[in-house]
Amino acid sequence: MIVWESGRLASERLQGRRLQRRGPGAVRLAEQWPAHYVAFDVLRLEGTDTTT
């Protein structure tokens, strides 16, 4: 999971989102600092070649 801020990774923003997992604060942070799932080096997934 990553959060981008001004073209760079913002680990402090992701940490803030981890602390607020529920409620109105969590919704606000998710809207303000959306997180993205990034998978590195996934060459095969369940027998499927992902390199093409």
PDB file of C-alpha atoms in Angstrom:
ATOM      1  CA  MET A   1       0.000   0.000   0.000  1.00  0.00           C
ATOM      2  CA  ILE A   2       1.264   3.431  -0.909  1.00  0.00           C
ATOM      3  CA  VAL A   3       0.030   6.998  -0.695  1.00  0.00           C
ATOM      4  CA  TRP A   4       1.314   9.646  -3.110  1.00  0.00           C
ATOM      5  CA  GLU A   5       1.813  13.290  -2.214  1.00  0.00           C
ATOM      6  CA  SER A   6       3.245  15.773  -4.715  1.00  0.00           C
ATOM      7  CA  GLY A   7       4.773  13.000  -6.832  1.00  0.00           C
ATOM      8  CA  ARG A   8       6.497  11.153  -3.983  1.00  0.00           C
ATOM      9  CA  LEU A   9       5.662   8.358  -1.583  1.00  0.00           C
ATOM     10  CA  ALA A  10       4.154   9.708   1.628  1.00  0.00           C
ATOM     11  CA  SER A  11       4.589   7.066   4.306  1.00  0.00           C
ATOM     12  CA  GLU A  12       3.423   9.469   7.029  1.00  0.00           C
ATOM     13  CA  ARG A  13       0.064   9.829   5.241  1.00  0.00           C
ATOM     14  CA  LEU A  14      -0.316   6.060   5.082  1.00  0.00           C
ATOM     15  CA  GLN A  15       0.530   5.814   8.778  1.00  0.00           C
ATOM     16  CA  GLY A  16      -2.166   8.367   9.544  1.00  0.00           C
ATOM     17  CA  ARG A  17      -4.679   6.277   7.635  1.00  0.00           C
ATOM     18  CA  ARG A  18      -3.704   3.179   9.598  1.00  0.00           C
ATOM     19  CA  LEU A  19      -4.435   4.988  12.854  1.00  0.00           C
ATOM     20  CA  GLN A  20      -7.913   6.059  11.678  1.00  0.00           C
ATOM     21  CA  ARG A  21      -9.473   2.857  10.312  1.00  0.00           C
ATOM     22  CA  ARG A  22     -13.144   3.534  11.037  1.00  0.00           C
ATOM     23  CA  GLY A  23     -15.636   6.332  11.299  1.00  0.00           C
ATOM     24  CA  PRO A  24     -15.841   9.786   9.768  1.00  0.00           C
ATOM     25  CA  GLY A  25     -12.118  10.419  10.198  1.00  0.00           C
ATOM     26  CA  ALA A  26     -11.292   7.332   8.144  1.00  0.00           C
ATOM     27  CA  VAL A  27     -13.635   8.414   5.344  1.00  0.00           C
ATOM     28  CA  ARG A  28     -12.115  11.902   5.271  1.00  0.00           C
ATOM     29  CA  LEU A  29      -8.551  10.568   5.157  1.00  0.00           C
ATOM     30  CA  ALA A  30      -9.421   8.038   2.439  1.00  0.00           C
ATOM     31  CA  GLU A  31     -10.832  10.838   0.303  1.00  0.00           C
ATOM     32  CA  GLN A  32      -7.927  13.176   0.996  1.00  0.00           C
ATOM     33  CA  TRP A  33      -5.120  10.603   0.771  1.00  0.00           C
ATOM     34  CA  PRO A  34      -6.236   7.618  -1.335  1.00  0.00           C
ATOM     35  CA  ALA A  35      -4.061   4.539  -0.962  1.00  0.00           C
ATOM     36  CA  HIS A  36      -2.996   2.305  -3.841  1.00  0.00           C
ATOM     37  CA  TYR A  37      -1.978  -1.333  -3.861  1.00  0.00           C
ATOM     38  CA  VAL A  38       1.196  -1.900  -5.869  1.00  0.00           C
ATOM     39  CA  ALA A  39       2.524  -5.383  -6.663  1.00  0.00           C
ATOM     40  CA  PHE A  40       6.168  -5.688  -7.659  1.00  0.00           C
ATOM     41  CA  ASP A  41       7.769  -8.605  -9.488  1.00  0.00           C
ATOM     42  CA  VAL A  42       4.567 -10.526 -10.170  1.00  0.00           C
ATOM     43  CA  LEU A  43       5.687 -12.651 -13.117  1.00  0.00           C
ATOM     44  CA  ARG A  44       3.073 -15.371 -12.769  1.00  0.00           C
ATOM     45  CA  LEU A  45      -0.266 -15.285 -10.993  1.00  0.00           C
ATOM     46  CA  GLU A  46      -2.207 -18.531 -10.540  1.00  0.00           C
ATOM     47  CA  GLY A  47      -0.390 -20.059 -13.517  1.00  0.00           C
ATOM     48  CA  THR A  48      -0.938 -17.051 -15.791  1.00  0.00           C
ATOM     49  CA  ASP A  49       2.015 -15.234 -17.336  1.00  0.00           C
ATOM     50  CA  THR A  50       1.634 -11.539 -16.393  1.00  0.00           C
ATOM     51  CA  THR A  51       4.601 -10.261 -18.422  1.00  0.00           C
ATOM     52  CA  THR A  52       2.712  -9.768 -21.683  1.00  0.00           C
TER      53      THR A  52
END
